[in-house]
Coordinates of C-alpha atoms and ligand atoms in Angstrom, one line a residue:
X1 CA 71.7 103.9 126.9
X2 CA 70.6 104.8 123.2
X3 CA 73.5 106.5 121.6
X4 CA 72.5 110.5 120.9
X5 CA 73.4 111.4 117.4
X6 CA 73.1 115.2 116.5
X7 CA 71.9 115.3 112.5
X8 CA 72.8 118.1 110.5
X9 CA 70.9 118.1 107.0
X10 CA 72.3 121.6 106.1
X11 CA 71.4 122.8 102.6
X12 CA 70.8 121.6 99.0
X13 CA 71.2 117.3 98.9
X14 CA 71.7 117.4 102.3
X15 CA 68.8 116.8 103.7
X16 CA 68.0 114.1 100.6
X17 CA 70.9 111.9 101.7
X18 CA 70.4 112.7 105.1
X19 CA 67.1 110.7 105.0
X20 CA 68.8 107.8 103.9
X21 CA 71.8 107.8 106.5
X22 CA 69.3 107.7 109.1
X23 CA 67.4 104.5 107.0
X24 CA 70.6 102.4 107.1
X25 CA 71.4 103.2 110.9
X26 CA 68.1 102.4 111.9
X27 CA 68.6 98.8 110.0
X28 CA 71.9 98.2 112.1
X29 CA 70.1 99.1 115.5
X30 CA 67.3 96.8 114.6
X31 CA 69.5 94.4 113.5
X32 CA 72.3 94.4 116.4
X33 CA 70.1 95.6 119.0
X34 CA 71.8 99.2 119.1
X35 CA 69.7 102.1 120.4
X36 CA 69.5 105.7 119.0
X37 CA 68.3 109.0 119.6
X38 CA 68.2 111.4 116.6
X39 CA 68.0 115.3 116.7
X40 CA 67.9 117.0 113.9
X41 CA 70.0 120.9 114.3
X42 CA 70.1 123.6 111.8
X43 CA 73.5 124.6 110.1
X44 CA 74.4 126.6 107.2
X45 CA 72.4 128.3 104.8
X46 CA 69.1 127.5 106.4
X47 CA 70.2 128.6 109.8
X48 CA 71.0 131.8 108.4
X49 CA 67.5 132.2 106.6
X50 CA 65.8 131.1 109.9
X51 CA 67.9 132.2 112.5
X52 CA 70.8 134.7 110.9
X53 CA 73.2 132.9 111.9
X54 CA 74.7 129.6 110.0
X55 CA 75.9 127.9 113.5
X56 CA 72.9 129.5 116.1
X57 CA 73.5 128.6 119.5
X58 CA 70.9 126.1 120.2
X59 CA 72.8 123.9 117.3
X60 CA 76.2 124.4 118.9
X61 CA 74.6 123.4 122.4
X62 CA 73.3 120.2 120.8
X63 CA 76.3 119.1 119.1
X64 CA 78.0 119.3 122.3
X65 CA 75.2 117.5 124.3
X66 CA 75.7 114.6 121.5
X67 CA 77.4 111.5 121.3
X68 CA 78.4 111.9 117.7
X69 CA 77.4 114.2 115.2
X70 CA 76.3 113.3 111.6
X71 CA 76.6 116.5 108.8
X72 CA 75.4 116.3 105.3
X73 CA 76.6 119.4 103.8
X74 CA 76.3 123.0 103.7
X75 CA 76.2 125.9 101.0
X76 CA 74.6 126.8 98.1
X77 CA 74.4 130.0 95.4
X78 CA 71.8 131.6 97.7
X79 CA 74.3 132.7 100.2
X80 CA 77.7 133.2 98.2
X81 CA 77.4 136.9 98.0
X82 CA 76.9 137.6 101.9
X83 CA 79.7 138.7 103.8
X84 CA 82.0 136.3 105.6
X85 CA 80.4 135.5 109.0
X86 CA 77.3 135.1 107.2
X87 CA 78.3 132.3 104.6
X88 CA 77.2 128.8 105.5
X89 CA 81.1 127.5 105.2
X90 CA 81.5 130.2 108.1
X91 CA 79.6 128.0 110.1
X92 CA 81.0 124.6 109.6
X93 CA 84.4 126.5 110.3
X94 CA 83.0 127.7 113.5
X95 CA 81.5 124.1 114.3
X96 CA 85.0 122.2 113.7
X97 CA 87.2 125.0 115.8
X98 CA 84.1 124.3 118.9
X99 CA 83.9 120.8 118.9
X100 CA 88.1 120.8 118.6
X101 CA 88.4 118.1 115.9
X102 CA 91.5 118.3 114.3
X103 CA 92.2 115.4 113.0
X104 CA 90.1 114.7 109.4
X105 CA 90.4 111.0 108.3
X106 CA 89.6 110.7 104.8
X107 CA 89.9 106.8 103.4
X108 CA 90.0 106.6 99.5
X109 CA 89.0 103.1 98.3
X110 CA 88.7 102.3 94.6
X111 CA 85.4 100.2 94.3
X112 CA 86.1 97.3 91.8
X113 CA 82.6 97.7 90.3
X114 CA 83.3 101.1 89.9
X115 CA 86.5 101.4 88.2
X116 CA 84.7 101.9 85.0
X117 CA 82.9 105.0 86.1
X118 CA 86.4 107.1 87.2
X119 CA 88.2 109.2 84.5
X120 CA 91.4 107.1 85.0
X121 CA 92.6 103.8 83.6
X122 CA 91.3 100.9 85.5
X123 CA 94.9 99.3 85.9
X124 CA 96.0 102.5 87.8
X125 CA 92.9 102.2 89.9
X126 CA 92.8 98.8 91.1
X127 CA 93.3 97.7 94.8
X128 CA 93.7 101.8 96.1
X129 CA 93.0 101.7 99.2
X130 CA 94.7 105.2 101.0
X131 CA 94.0 107.1 103.9
X132 CA 94.3 111.0 104.1
X133 CA 94.6 112.5 107.6
X134 CA 94.5 116.3 107.3
X135 CA 94.9 118.6 109.3
X136 CA 91.2 120.4 110.2
X137 CA 91.0 123.2 112.6
X138 CA 94.9 125.4 112.0
X139 CA 96.4 126.7 108.8
X140 CA 95.3 129.3 106.5
X141 CA 91.4 128.5 106.7
X142 CA 92.0 130.0 110.6
X143 CA 94.6 132.6 110.3
X144 CA 93.6 136.0 110.0
X145 CA 92.3 137.7 107.0
X146 CA 91.7 141.1 105.9
X147 CA 91.1 143.8 102.9
X148 CA 92.9 146.9 102.5
X149 CA 93.1 149.4 99.5
X150 CA 95.7 149.4 97.2
X151 CA 96.4 151.7 94.2
X152 CA 95.3 148.9 91.7
X153 CA 91.7 148.3 93.5
X154 CA 92.1 146.2 96.5
X155 CA 94.8 144.2 98.8
X156 CA 93.8 140.8 100.6
X157 CA 95.6 139.1 102.9
X158 CA 95.1 135.0 104.4
X159 CA 97.8 134.3 106.8
X160 CA 98.9 130.9 107.4
X161 CA 100.0 129.9 111.4
X162 CA 100.6 126.5 112.8
X163 CA 102.2 125.9 116.1
X164 CA 104.3 122.8 116.8
X165 CA 101.9 121.7 119.1
X166 CA 99.1 121.4 116.6
X167 CA 101.5 120.1 114.0
X168 CA 102.8 117.4 116.6
X169 CA 99.0 116.2 117.5
X170 CA 98.0 115.6 113.9
X171 CA 101.1 113.7 113.1
X172 CA 101.0 111.4 116.0
X173 CA 97.2 110.4 115.1
X174 CA 98.7 109.2 111.5
X175 CA 101.5 107.7 112.8
X176 CA 99.3 105.4 115.3
X177 CA 97.1 104.7 112.4
X178 CA 100.0 103.9 110.0
X179 CA 101.3 101.5 112.3
X180 CA 97.8 99.6 112.3
X181 CA 97.8 99.5 108.6
X182 CA 100.8 99.1 106.2
X183 CA 103.8 101.0 108.2
X184 CA 104.2 103.6 105.9
X185 CA 103.4 107.0 105.9
X186 CA 103.8 110.0 103.1
X187 CA 104.0 113.7 105.0
X188 CA 103.1 116.3 102.7
X189 CA 104.3 119.4 102.7
X190 CA 105.6 122.9 100.8
X191 CA 109.0 122.9 102.7
X192 CA 111.3 124.1 99.6
X193 CA 108.6 127.3 99.9
X194 CA 106.7 127.6 103.1
X195 CA 107.9 128.4 106.6
X196 CA 105.3 126.7 108.1
X197 CA 105.9 123.6 105.9
X198 CA 109.6 123.5 107.0
X199 CA 108.1 123.8 110.9
X200 CA 106.0 120.5 109.8
X201 CA 108.4 119.0 108.5
X202 CA 110.6 119.3 111.4
X203 CA 108.4 118.1 113.7
X204 CA 107.3 114.9 112.0
X205 CA 110.9 114.3 112.3
X206 CA 111.0 114.6 115.6
X207 CA 107.9 112.6 116.3
X208 CA 109.1 110.0 113.6
X209 CA 111.9 108.9 116.2
X210 CA 109.0 107.3 118.6
X211 CA 107.6 105.5 115.9
X212 CA 110.7 103.4 114.5
X213 CA 108.6 100.7 112.9
X214 CA 106.9 103.3 110.6
X215 CA 108.5 104.2 107.1
X216 CA 108.0 107.8 106.9
X217 CA 108.4 109.4 103.3
X218 CA 108.3 113.4 102.8
X219 CA 106.4 114.6 99.9
X220 CA 106.1 118.2 98.4
X221 CA 102.3 118.8 97.7
X222 CA 102.8 119.4 94.3
X223 CA 104.3 116.3 93.4
X224 CA 101.8 114.6 95.6
X225 CA 98.9 115.8 93.7
X226 CA 100.7 114.3 90.4
X227 CA 101.7 111.1 92.1
X228 CA 98.0 110.3 93.1
X229 CA 97.2 110.2 89.4
X230 CA 100.4 108.5 88.1
X231 CA 100.5 105.7 90.6
X232 CA 98.3 105.8 93.9
X233 CA 99.0 102.6 95.4
X234 CA 102.4 103.8 96.1
X235 CA 100.6 105.3 99.1
X236 CA 98.4 104.2 102.1
X237 CA 98.5 106.8 104.7
X238 CA 98.9 111.0 103.8
X239 CA 99.1 113.2 106.4
X240 CA 99.2 117.2 105.2
X241 CA 97.9 120.4 106.5
X242 CA 94.6 122.1 106.3
X243 CA 94.4 123.5 102.8
X244 CA 96.3 120.8 101.0
X245 CA 94.4 118.1 102.7
X246 CA 91.2 119.7 101.1
X247 CA 92.5 119.6 97.5
X248 CA 94.3 116.3 97.9
X249 CA 91.2 114.5 99.3
X250 CA 88.8 115.8 96.4
X251 CA 91.5 114.9 93.7
X252 CA 91.6 111.6 95.5
X253 CA 88.1 111.2 94.8
X254 CA 88.3 110.8 91.7
X255 CA 90.4 107.5 92.2
X256 CA 86.7 106.2 93.6
X257 CA 85.1 107.2 90.7
X258 CA 82.7 109.5 92.0
X259 CA 83.3 112.4 95.0
X260 CA 79.6 110.9 96.0
X261 CA 81.3 108.1 97.5
X262 CA 84.0 109.6 99.8
X263 CA 83.1 109.5 104.1
X264 CA 85.0 111.4 106.6
X265 CA 85.5 111.1 110.5
X266 CA 86.8 114.5 112.2
X267 CA 87.9 113.2 115.3
X268 CA 89.2 115.0 118.6
X269 CA 89.2 115.2 122.3
X270 CA 85.1 114.6 122.7
X271 CA 82.2 114.4 120.1
X272 CA 83.0 112.9 116.6
X273 CA 81.7 114.6 113.2
X274 CA 81.5 112.1 110.4
X275 CA 80.5 113.8 107.1
X276 CA 80.9 112.9 103.3
X277 CA 83.8 114.8 101.6
X278 CA 81.2 116.1 98.9
X279 CA 79.2 119.9 98.8
X280 CA 75.9 120.4 99.0
X281 CA 75.3 119.8 94.9
X282 CA 73.0 122.7 94.3
X283 CA 72.7 121.2 90.9
X284 CA 71.1 118.3 91.7
X285 CA 69.2 119.4 94.7
X286 CA 65.9 118.1 94.7
X287 CA 66.0 115.7 92.1
X288 CA 66.3 112.6 94.1
X289 CA 69.2 111.3 92.3
X290 CA 72.4 112.6 94.8
X291 CA 74.4 109.7 95.7
X292 CA 73.4 108.8 99.5
X293 CA 76.6 106.4 99.9
X294 CA 79.2 109.1 101.0
X295 CA 77.1 109.9 103.8
X296 CA 76.3 106.0 104.7
X297 CA 79.7 105.0 104.7
X298 CA 80.3 108.3 106.8
X299 CA 77.6 106.5 109.3
X300 CA 79.2 103.5 109.4
X301 CA 82.8 105.3 110.4
X302 CA 80.9 106.8 113.1
X303 CA 79.8 103.7 114.2
X304 CA 83.6 102.4 114.6
X305 CA 85.2 105.4 115.7
X306 CA 82.7 107.0 118.1
X307 CA 81.0 103.9 119.4
X308 CA 83.6 101.2 118.9
X309 CA 80.8 99.1 116.6
X310 CA 83.2 97.3 114.3
X311 CA 80.8 94.8 113.3
X312 CA 78.2 97.1 112.7
X313 CA 80.4 99.5 110.9
X314 CA 81.5 96.6 108.9
X315 CA 78.0 95.6 107.8
X316 CA 77.3 98.8 106.5
X317 CA 80.7 98.6 104.3
X318 CA 79.9 95.3 103.1
X319 CA 76.6 96.2 102.0
X320 CA 77.8 99.0 100.2
X321 CA 80.5 96.7 98.4
X322 CA 77.6 94.0 97.7
X323 CA 74.4 96.3 95.9
X324 CA 77.5 98.1 93.8
X325 CA 78.5 94.8 93.2
X326 CA 74.5 94.1 92.0
X327 CA 74.9 96.8 89.6
X328 CA 73.1 99.4 91.5
X329 CA 74.2 103.0 90.3
X330 CA 73.4 106.0 91.5
X331 CA 73.4 108.7 88.5
X332 CA 76.6 110.0 89.3
X333 CA 78.2 106.3 88.9
X334 CA 76.2 105.1 86.2
X335 CA 77.6 104.9 82.7
X336 CA 75.5 104.7 78.9
X337 CA 74.0 100.7 79.7
X338 CA 73.4 101.3 83.6
X339 CA 69.8 101.5 85.1
X340 CA 70.1 104.6 87.5
X341 CA 68.8 104.0 91.0
X342 CA 67.1 107.1 92.8
X343 CA 68.7 108.8 96.1
X344 CA 66.2 106.7 98.2
X345 CA 66.3 103.3 96.5
X346 CA 69.9 103.0 96.8
X347 CA 69.2 103.7 100.5
X348 CA 66.6 100.9 100.6
X349 CA 69.1 98.3 98.6
X350 CA 71.7 99.1 101.6
X351 CA 69.2 98.6 104.1
X352 CA 67.9 95.3 102.7
X353 CA 71.0 94.0 101.9
X354 CA 71.8 94.9 105.9
X355 CA 69.1 92.3 106.3
X356 CA 66.2 94.0 107.7
X357 CA 62.9 95.0 106.7
X358 CA 62.6 98.5 104.7
X359 CA 61.2 100.8 107.8
X360 CA 57.7 102.4 106.3
Ligands
NAD1 P1 79.7 119.8 95.3 O1 80.5 118.7 95.7 O2 78.8 120.2 96.2 O3 79.7 119.2 94.3 C1 80.5 119.2 92.7 C2 80.2 118.3 92.1 O4 80.0 116.7 92.5 C3 78.5 118.7 91.4 O5 78.7 118.0 90.1 C4 77.4 117.7 92.2 O6 76.5 117.5 91.7 C5 78.3 116.5 92.1 N1 78.0 115.8 93.3 C6 78.5 116.3 94.8 N2 77.8 115.5 95.9 C7 77.7 114.3 94.9 C8 76.6 113.1 95.4 N3 76.7 112.8 96.7 N4 75.8 112.5 94.2 C9 76.0 112.6 93.0 N5 76.8 114.2 92.9 C10 77.4 114.6 93.6 O7 80.7 120.8 95.2 P2 80.6 122.5 94.7 O8 79.8 122.3 93.8 O9 82.3 123.0 94.2 O10 80.1 122.9 96.1 C11 78.5 123.2 95.9 C12 78.2 123.9 97.3 O11 78.5 123.2 98.5 C13 79.0 125.5 97.6 O12 78.5 126.4 98.3 C14 80.3 124.8 98.7 O13 80.7 125.6 99.6 C15 79.6 123.7 99.3 N6 80.4 122.9 100.0 C16 80.3 122.6 100.9 C17 81.0 121.6 101.5 C18 80.7 120.8 102.8 O14 79.4 121.3 103.5 N7 81.6 119.9 103.8 C19 82.2 120.5 101.5 C20 82.5 121.2 99.9 C21 81.5 122.3 99.3

């Protein structure tokens, strides 16, 4: 049976990078005799324009009927002034909740040929290989929000809610992942100030009893933000709540040289959702210069986590390493001396490295 993949190209650079991910998946399919069917569905700003809804019912239906979902990115200045429920990001949050993908895995790997592209020192970055496990369907992004009049103008409230159950399931997943890596887990919270973080920490300590072989450390989010830049090699797996994970993983992206390099997997009970961590990059949309490697590496994660195809995933990851080692650079990665390749040229190079003919 062909694997049914729902594609969500979204906005900005989304359609440009999605085309490269599909090219790469087709190449892998050819090489390993795997079949895919692709269904492209509207989401985000383009869906608001066409259907007045950032997550139209037919999109949600299509996602639920698929074997896995590959998303590029949503958002852009055109929709920035829309009311909350008519913003592209509202569709994204609703989709994560509807698919029940509570665990977001964000690997952060420093690629040796790109070390110079980071603003940080090469000796700090060498051999960084860590994984951020971010809670994705709870916390302040999903709590009640309100605005009311105030003597100074207005008062705005966002609510940060976590239950023991929500914390336990993500923490358990992180322990299992840590057990299969270096057996080191850092739990990130703000337990010195936030009640939700105190519940988080207590729950982590309870769950830790079931994983005595994993060394578990607690670290406050502000210290963690500093340590990620000071000495990132001290970390292997980090687990944290939604907003802290959002911010820390963007910070950690700089350890790889460009935000355009980072993939992610969002897992739950059923369909997995795979997406690069960057946004729709409206500043470079339509120029053909976006880096497609984040979404291509997300497609590799999809093959591994949704289909259990380790070899197929690894060949994509090795091809990315190889192409970078040979000097190919999109604009975001290029130094002054480098020749720049376009989005589609980078996709073609990965396809070539996989060992297939480039589909016409
Ligand atoms: P962004 O990640 O889109 O861009 C930040 C910077 O990184 C920009 O300079 C951009 O050009 C660059 N960049 C990002 N991806 C790149 C790539 N693949 N190749 C080369 N350069 C890349 O973040 P932003 O500017 O804060 O947000 C832009 C829009 O994207 C907003 O509407 C925001 O809400 C949305 N957004 C969406 C998602 C998502 O869909 N998951 C995530 C973050 C932001």
